[in-house]
Coordinates of N, CA and C in Angstrom, one line a residue:
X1 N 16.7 13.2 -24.1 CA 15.6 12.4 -24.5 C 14.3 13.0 -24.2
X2 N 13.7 13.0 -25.4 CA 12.0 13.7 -25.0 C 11.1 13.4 -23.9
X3 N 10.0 13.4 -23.0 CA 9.2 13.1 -22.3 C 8.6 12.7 -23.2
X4 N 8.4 11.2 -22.1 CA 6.9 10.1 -23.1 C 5.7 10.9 -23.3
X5 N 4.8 10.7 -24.2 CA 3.8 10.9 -24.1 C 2.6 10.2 -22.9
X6 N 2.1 10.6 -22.2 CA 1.0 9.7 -21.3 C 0.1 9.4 -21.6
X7 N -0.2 8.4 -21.5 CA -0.8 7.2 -21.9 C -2.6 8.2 -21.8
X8 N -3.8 7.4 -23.0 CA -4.6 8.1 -22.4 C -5.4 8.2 -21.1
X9 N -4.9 6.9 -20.6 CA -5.8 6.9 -19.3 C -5.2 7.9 -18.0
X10 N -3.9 8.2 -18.4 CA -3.7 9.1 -17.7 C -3.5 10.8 -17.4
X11 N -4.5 11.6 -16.8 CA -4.5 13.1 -16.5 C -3.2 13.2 -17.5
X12 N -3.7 14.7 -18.1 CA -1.9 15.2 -18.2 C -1.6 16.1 -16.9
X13 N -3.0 16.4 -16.4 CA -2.7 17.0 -14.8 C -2.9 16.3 -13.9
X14 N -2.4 15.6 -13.2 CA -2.6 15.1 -11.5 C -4.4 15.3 -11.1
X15 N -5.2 14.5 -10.4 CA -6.4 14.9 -10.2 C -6.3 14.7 -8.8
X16 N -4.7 13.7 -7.8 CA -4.6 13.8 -7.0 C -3.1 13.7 -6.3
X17 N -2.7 14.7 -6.1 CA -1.4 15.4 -5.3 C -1.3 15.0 -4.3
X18 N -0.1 15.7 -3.7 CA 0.1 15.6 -2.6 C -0.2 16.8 -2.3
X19 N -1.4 17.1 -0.9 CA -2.1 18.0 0.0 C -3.1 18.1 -0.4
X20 N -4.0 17.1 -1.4 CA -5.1 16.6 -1.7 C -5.4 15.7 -0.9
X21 N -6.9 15.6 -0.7 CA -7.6 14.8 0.1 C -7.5 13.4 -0.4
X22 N -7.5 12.7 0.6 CA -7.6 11.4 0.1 C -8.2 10.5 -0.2
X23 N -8.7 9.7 -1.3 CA -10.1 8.9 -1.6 C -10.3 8.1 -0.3
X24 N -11.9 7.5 0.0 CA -12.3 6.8 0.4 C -12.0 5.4 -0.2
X25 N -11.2 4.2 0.8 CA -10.9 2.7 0.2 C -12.0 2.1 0.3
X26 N -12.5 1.3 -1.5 CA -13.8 0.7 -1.2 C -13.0 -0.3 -2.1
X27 N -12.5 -1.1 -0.9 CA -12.0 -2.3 -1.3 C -13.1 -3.3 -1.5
X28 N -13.1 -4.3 -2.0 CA -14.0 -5.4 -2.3 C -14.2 -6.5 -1.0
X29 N -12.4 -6.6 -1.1 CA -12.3 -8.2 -0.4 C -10.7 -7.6 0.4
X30 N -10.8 -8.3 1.5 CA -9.8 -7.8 2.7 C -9.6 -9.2 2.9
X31 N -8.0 -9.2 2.7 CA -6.9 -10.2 2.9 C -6.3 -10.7 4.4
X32 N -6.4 -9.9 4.8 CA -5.4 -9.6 5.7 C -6.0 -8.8 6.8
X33 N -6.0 -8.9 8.3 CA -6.3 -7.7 9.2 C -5.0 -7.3 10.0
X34 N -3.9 -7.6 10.1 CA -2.8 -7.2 10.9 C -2.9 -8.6 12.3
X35 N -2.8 -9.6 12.1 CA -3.6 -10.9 12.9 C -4.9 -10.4 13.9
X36 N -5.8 -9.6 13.4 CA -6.7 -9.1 14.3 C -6.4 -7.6 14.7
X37 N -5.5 -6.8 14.6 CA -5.1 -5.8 15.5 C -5.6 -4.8 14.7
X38 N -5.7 -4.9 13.7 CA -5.8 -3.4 12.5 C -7.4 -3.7 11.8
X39 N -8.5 -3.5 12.6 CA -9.1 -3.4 12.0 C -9.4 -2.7 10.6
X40 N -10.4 -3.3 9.5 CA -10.1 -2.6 8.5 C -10.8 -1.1 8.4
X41 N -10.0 -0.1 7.8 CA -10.4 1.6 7.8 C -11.0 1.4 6.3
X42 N -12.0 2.1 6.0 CA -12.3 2.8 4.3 C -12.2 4.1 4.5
X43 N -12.5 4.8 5.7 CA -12.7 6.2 5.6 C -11.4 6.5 6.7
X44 N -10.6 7.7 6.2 CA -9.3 7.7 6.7 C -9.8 8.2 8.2
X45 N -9.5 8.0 9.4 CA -9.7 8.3 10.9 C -8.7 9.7 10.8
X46 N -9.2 10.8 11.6 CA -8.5 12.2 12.2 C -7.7 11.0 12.8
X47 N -6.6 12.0 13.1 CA -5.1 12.0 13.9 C -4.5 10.5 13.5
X48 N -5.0 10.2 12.8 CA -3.8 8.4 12.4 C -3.4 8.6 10.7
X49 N -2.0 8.1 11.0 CA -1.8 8.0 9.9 C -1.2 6.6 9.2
X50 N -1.6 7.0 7.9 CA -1.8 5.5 6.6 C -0.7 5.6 5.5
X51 N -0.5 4.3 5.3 CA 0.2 3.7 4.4 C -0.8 3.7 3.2
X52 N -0.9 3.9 1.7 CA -1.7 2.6 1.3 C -1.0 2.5 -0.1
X53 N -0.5 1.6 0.0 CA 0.5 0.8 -1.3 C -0.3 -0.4 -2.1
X54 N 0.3 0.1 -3.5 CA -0.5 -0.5 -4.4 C 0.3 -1.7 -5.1
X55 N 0.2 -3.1 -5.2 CA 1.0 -3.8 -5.5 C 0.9 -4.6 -6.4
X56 N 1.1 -5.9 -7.0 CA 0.6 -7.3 -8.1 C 1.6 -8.2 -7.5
X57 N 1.0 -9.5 -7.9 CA 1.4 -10.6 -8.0 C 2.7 -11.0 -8.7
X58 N 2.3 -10.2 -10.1 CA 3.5 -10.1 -11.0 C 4.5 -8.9 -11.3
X59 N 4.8 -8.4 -9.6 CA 5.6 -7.4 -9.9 C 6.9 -7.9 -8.8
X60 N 8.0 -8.3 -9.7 CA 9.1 -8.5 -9.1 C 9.5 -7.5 -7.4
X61 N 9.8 -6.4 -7.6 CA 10.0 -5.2 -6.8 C 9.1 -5.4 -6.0
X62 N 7.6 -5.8 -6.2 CA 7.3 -5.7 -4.8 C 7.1 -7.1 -4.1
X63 N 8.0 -8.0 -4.0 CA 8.1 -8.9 -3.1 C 9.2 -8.1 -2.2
X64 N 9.6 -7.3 -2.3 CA 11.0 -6.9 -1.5 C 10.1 -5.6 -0.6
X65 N 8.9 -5.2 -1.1 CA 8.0 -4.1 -0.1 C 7.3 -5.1 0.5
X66 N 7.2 -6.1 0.6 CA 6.4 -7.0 1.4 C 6.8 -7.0 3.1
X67 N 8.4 -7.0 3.2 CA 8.6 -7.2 4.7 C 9.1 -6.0 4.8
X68 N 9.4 -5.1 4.3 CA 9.5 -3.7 4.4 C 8.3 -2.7 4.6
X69 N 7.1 -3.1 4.6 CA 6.2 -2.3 5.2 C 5.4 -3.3 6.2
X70 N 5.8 -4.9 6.5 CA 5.4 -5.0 7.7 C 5.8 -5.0 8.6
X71 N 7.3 -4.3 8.5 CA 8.4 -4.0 9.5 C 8.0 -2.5 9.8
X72 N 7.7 -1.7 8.7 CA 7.1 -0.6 9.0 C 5.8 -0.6 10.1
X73 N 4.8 -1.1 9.7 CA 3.6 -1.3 10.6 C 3.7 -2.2 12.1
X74 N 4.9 -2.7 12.2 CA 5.0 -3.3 13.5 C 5.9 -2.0 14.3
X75 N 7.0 -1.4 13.8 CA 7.6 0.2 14.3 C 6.7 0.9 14.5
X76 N 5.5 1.7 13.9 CA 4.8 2.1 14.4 C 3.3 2.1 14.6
X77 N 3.1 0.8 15.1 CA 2.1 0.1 15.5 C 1.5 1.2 17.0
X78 N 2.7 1.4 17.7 CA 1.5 2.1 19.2 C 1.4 3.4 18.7
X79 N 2.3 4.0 17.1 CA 1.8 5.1 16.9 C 0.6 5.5 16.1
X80 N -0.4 4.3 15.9 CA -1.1 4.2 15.2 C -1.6 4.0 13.9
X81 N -0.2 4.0 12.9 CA -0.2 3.7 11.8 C -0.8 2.9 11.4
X82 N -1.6 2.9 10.3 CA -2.1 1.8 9.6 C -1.6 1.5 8.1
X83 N -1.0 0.4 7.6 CA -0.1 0.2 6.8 C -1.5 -0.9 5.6
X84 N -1.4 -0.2 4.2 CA -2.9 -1.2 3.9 C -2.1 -1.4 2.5
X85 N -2.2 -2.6 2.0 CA -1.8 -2.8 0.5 C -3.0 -3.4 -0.5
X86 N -3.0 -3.0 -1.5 CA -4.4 -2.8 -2.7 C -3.4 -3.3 -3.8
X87 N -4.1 -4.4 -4.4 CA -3.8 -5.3 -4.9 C -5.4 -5.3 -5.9
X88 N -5.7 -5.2 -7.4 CA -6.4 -5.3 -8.3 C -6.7 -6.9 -8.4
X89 N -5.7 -7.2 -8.5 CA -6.5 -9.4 -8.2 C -7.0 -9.8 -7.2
X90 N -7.8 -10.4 -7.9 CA -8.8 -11.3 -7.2 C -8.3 -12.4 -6.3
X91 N -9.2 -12.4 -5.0 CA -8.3 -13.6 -3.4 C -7.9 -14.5 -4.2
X92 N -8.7 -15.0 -5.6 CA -8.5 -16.6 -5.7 C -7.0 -16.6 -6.3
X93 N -6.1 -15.4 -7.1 CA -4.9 -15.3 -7.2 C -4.2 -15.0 -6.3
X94 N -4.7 -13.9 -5.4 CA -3.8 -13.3 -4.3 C -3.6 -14.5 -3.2
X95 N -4.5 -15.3 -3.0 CA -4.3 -16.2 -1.7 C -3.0 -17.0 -2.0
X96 N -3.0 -17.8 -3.0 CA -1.8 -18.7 -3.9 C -0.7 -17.9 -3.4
X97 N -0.3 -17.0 -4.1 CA 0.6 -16.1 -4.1 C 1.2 -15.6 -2.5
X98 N 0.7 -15.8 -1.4 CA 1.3 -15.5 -0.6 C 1.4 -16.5 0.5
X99 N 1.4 -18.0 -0.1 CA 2.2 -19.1 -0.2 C 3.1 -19.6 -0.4
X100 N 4.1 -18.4 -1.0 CA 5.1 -19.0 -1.9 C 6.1 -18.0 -0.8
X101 N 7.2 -18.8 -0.9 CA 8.6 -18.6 -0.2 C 9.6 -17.6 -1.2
X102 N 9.9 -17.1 -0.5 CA 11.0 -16.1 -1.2 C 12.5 -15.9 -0.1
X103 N 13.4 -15.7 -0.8 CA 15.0 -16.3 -0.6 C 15.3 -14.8 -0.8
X104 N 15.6 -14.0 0.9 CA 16.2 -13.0 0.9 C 17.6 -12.7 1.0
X105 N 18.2 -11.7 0.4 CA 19.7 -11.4 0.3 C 20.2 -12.4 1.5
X106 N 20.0 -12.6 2.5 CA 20.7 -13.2 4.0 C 21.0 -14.7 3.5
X107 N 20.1 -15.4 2.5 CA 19.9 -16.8 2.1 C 18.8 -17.1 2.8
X108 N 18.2 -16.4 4.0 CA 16.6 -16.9 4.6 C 15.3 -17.4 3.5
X109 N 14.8 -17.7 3.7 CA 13.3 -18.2 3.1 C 12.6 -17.1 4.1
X110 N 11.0 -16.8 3.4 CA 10.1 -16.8 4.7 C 9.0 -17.1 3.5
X111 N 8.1 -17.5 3.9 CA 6.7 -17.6 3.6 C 5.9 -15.8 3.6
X112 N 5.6 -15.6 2.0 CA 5.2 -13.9 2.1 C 3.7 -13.9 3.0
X113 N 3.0 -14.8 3.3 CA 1.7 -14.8 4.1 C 2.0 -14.5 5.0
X114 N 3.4 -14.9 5.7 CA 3.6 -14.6 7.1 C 4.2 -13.8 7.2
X115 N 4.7 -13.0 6.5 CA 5.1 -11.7 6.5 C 3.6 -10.2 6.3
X116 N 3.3 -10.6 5.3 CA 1.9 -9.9 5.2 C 0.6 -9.6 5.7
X117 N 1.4 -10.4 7.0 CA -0.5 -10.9 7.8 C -0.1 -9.4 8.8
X118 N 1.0 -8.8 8.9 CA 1.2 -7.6 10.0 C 0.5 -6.8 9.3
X119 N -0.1 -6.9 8.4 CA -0.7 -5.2 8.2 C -1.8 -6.0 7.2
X120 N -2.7 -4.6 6.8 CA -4.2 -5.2 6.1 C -3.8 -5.6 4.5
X121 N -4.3 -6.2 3.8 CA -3.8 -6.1 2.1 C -5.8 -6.6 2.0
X122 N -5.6 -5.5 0.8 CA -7.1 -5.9 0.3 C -7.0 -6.1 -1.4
X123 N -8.0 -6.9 -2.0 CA -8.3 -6.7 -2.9 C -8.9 -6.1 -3.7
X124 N -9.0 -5.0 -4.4 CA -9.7 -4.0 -5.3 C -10.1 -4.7 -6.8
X125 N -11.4 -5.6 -6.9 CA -11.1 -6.6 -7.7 C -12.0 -5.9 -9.0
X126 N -12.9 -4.2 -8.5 CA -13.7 -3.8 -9.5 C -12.8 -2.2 -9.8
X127 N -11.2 -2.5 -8.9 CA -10.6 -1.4 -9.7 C -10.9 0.4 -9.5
X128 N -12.2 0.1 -8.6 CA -12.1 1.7 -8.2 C -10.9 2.7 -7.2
X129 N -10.5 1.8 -6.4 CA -8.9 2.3 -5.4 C -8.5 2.4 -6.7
X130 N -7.8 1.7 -7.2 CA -6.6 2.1 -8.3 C -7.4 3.2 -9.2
X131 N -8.2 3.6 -9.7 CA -8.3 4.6 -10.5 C -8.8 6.1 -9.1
X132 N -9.1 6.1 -8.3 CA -8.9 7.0 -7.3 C -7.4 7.6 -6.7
X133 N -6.5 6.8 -6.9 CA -5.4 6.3 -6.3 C -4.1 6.8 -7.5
X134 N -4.0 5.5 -8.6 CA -2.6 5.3 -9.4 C -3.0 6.3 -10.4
X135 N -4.7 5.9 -11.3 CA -4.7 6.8 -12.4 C -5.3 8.2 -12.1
X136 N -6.0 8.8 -10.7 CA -6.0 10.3 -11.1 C -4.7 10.4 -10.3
X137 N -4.2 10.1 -9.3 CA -2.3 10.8 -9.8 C -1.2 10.5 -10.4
X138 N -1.6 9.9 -12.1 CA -1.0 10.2 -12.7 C 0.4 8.3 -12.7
X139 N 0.0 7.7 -11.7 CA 1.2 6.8 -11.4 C 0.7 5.7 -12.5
X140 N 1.9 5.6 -13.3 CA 1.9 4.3 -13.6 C 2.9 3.0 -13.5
X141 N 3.5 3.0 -12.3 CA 4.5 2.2 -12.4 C 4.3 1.3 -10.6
X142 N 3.5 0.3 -10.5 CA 3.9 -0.4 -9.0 C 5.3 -0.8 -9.0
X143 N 5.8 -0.9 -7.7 CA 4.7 -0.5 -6.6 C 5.1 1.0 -5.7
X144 N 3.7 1.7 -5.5 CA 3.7 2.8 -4.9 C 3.0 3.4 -4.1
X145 N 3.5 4.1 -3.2 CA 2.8 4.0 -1.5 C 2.6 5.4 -1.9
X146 N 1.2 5.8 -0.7 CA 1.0 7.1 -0.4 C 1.1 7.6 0.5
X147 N 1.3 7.9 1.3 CA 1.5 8.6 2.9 C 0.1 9.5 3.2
X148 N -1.3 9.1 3.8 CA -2.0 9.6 4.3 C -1.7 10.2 5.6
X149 N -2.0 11.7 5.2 CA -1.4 12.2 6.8 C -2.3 12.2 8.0
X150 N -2.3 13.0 9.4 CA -3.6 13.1 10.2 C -4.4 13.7 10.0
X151 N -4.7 14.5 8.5 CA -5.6 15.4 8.5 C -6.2 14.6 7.4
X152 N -5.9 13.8 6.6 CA -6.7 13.3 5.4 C -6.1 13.4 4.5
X153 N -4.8 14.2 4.6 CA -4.1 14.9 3.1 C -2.9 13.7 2.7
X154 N -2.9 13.5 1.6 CA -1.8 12.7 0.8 C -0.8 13.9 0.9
X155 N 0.2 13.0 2.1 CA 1.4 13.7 2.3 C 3.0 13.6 1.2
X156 N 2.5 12.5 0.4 CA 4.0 11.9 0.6 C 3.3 10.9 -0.7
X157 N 3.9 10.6 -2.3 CA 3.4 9.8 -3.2 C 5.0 8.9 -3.5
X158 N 5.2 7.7 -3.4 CA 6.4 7.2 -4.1 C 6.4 6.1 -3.4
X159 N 8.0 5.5 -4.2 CA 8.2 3.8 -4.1 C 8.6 3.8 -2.4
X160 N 7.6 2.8 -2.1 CA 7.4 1.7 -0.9 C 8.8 1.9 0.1
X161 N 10.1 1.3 -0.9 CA 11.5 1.3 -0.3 C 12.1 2.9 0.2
X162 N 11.4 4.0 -0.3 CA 11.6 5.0 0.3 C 11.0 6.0 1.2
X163 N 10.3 5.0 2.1 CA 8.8 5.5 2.8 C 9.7 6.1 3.9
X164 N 10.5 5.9 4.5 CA 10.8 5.4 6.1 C 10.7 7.3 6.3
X165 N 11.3 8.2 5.6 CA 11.4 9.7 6.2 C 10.1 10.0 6.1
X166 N 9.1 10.1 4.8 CA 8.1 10.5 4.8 C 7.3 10.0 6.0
X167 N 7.0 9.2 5.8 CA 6.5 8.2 7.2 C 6.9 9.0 8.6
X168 N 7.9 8.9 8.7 CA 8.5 9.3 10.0 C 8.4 10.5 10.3
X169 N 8.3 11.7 9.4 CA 7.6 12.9 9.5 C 6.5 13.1 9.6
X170 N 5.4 12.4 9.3 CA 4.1 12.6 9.2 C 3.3 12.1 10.2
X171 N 4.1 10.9 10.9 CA 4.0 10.8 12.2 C 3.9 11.3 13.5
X172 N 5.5 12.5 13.0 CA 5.8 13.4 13.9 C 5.1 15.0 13.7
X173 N 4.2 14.6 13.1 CA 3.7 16.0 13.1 C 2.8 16.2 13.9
X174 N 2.3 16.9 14.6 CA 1.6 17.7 15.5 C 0.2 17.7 15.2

């Protein structure tokens, strides 16, 4: 089967890889601080390393990254990780939305607000993160995390549910 053609909005080259520096978050509107603990970062801090995952309302797949990266950000919490999700809607949809109860494999309920309050979620409501972010590397498919390492560099580009090694190496690095 041939390769698609890419869309125009998207590079046919990458404008941001992995061991590329990584944009400055100029989020709009901030959801979420980790209940207090995570203050919010735009400019990535030496020696800590970041999550920042891009997600919607209307994307099935990522209600299931929801307690999967605030289980991530509570693991490595004293290592300083900062775990951030960017979301293109506006609070007045995003707030609604993490109201609503979701029914995991176990038969549990939880409330996604109370799952998502462990780490930051912001809104990107004029769309600059996502075109810094999804469209110059090339991603068009949420939801997808990037692994900022301690130096600034995008270590690590892919889906949320496969963070746990990259993550865990980029922690452990020196």
């Amino acid at each position: 089967m041939p390769n698609p053609v890419p869309s125009p909005e998207v590079p046919a080259r990458p404008l941001l890889a992995v061991g590329g520096r990584a944009p400055r978050l100029q989020v709009e509107h901030w959801l979420t601080d980790g209940m207090g603990r995570l203050p919010v970062d735009t400019v990535f801090e030496p020696g800590r390393v970041y999550v920042v995952e891009f997600w919607s309302t209307t994307c099935g797949p990522c209600f299931q990254t929801i307690p999967h990266l605030a289980d991530l950000q509570t693991k490595y919490q004293s290592s300083g990780v900062r775990v951030i999700g960017i979301t293109t809607e506006p609070p007045e949809l995003v707030k609604p939305f993490l109201e609503r109860e979701i029914q995991r494999s176990d038969g549990r309920t939880f409330r996604l607000g109370d799952v998502a309050k462990a780490y930051n979620l912001g809104s990107d409501t004029d769309g600059s993160v996502d075109t810094d972010y999804m469209m110059a590397s090339g991603q068009i498919a949420i939801p997808v995390a990037f692994v900022v390492g301690k130096q600034g560099l995008i270590e690590w580009i892919g889906p949320p549910l496969d963070l746990d090694g990259p993550l865990a190496a980029a922690v452990a690095e020196q």
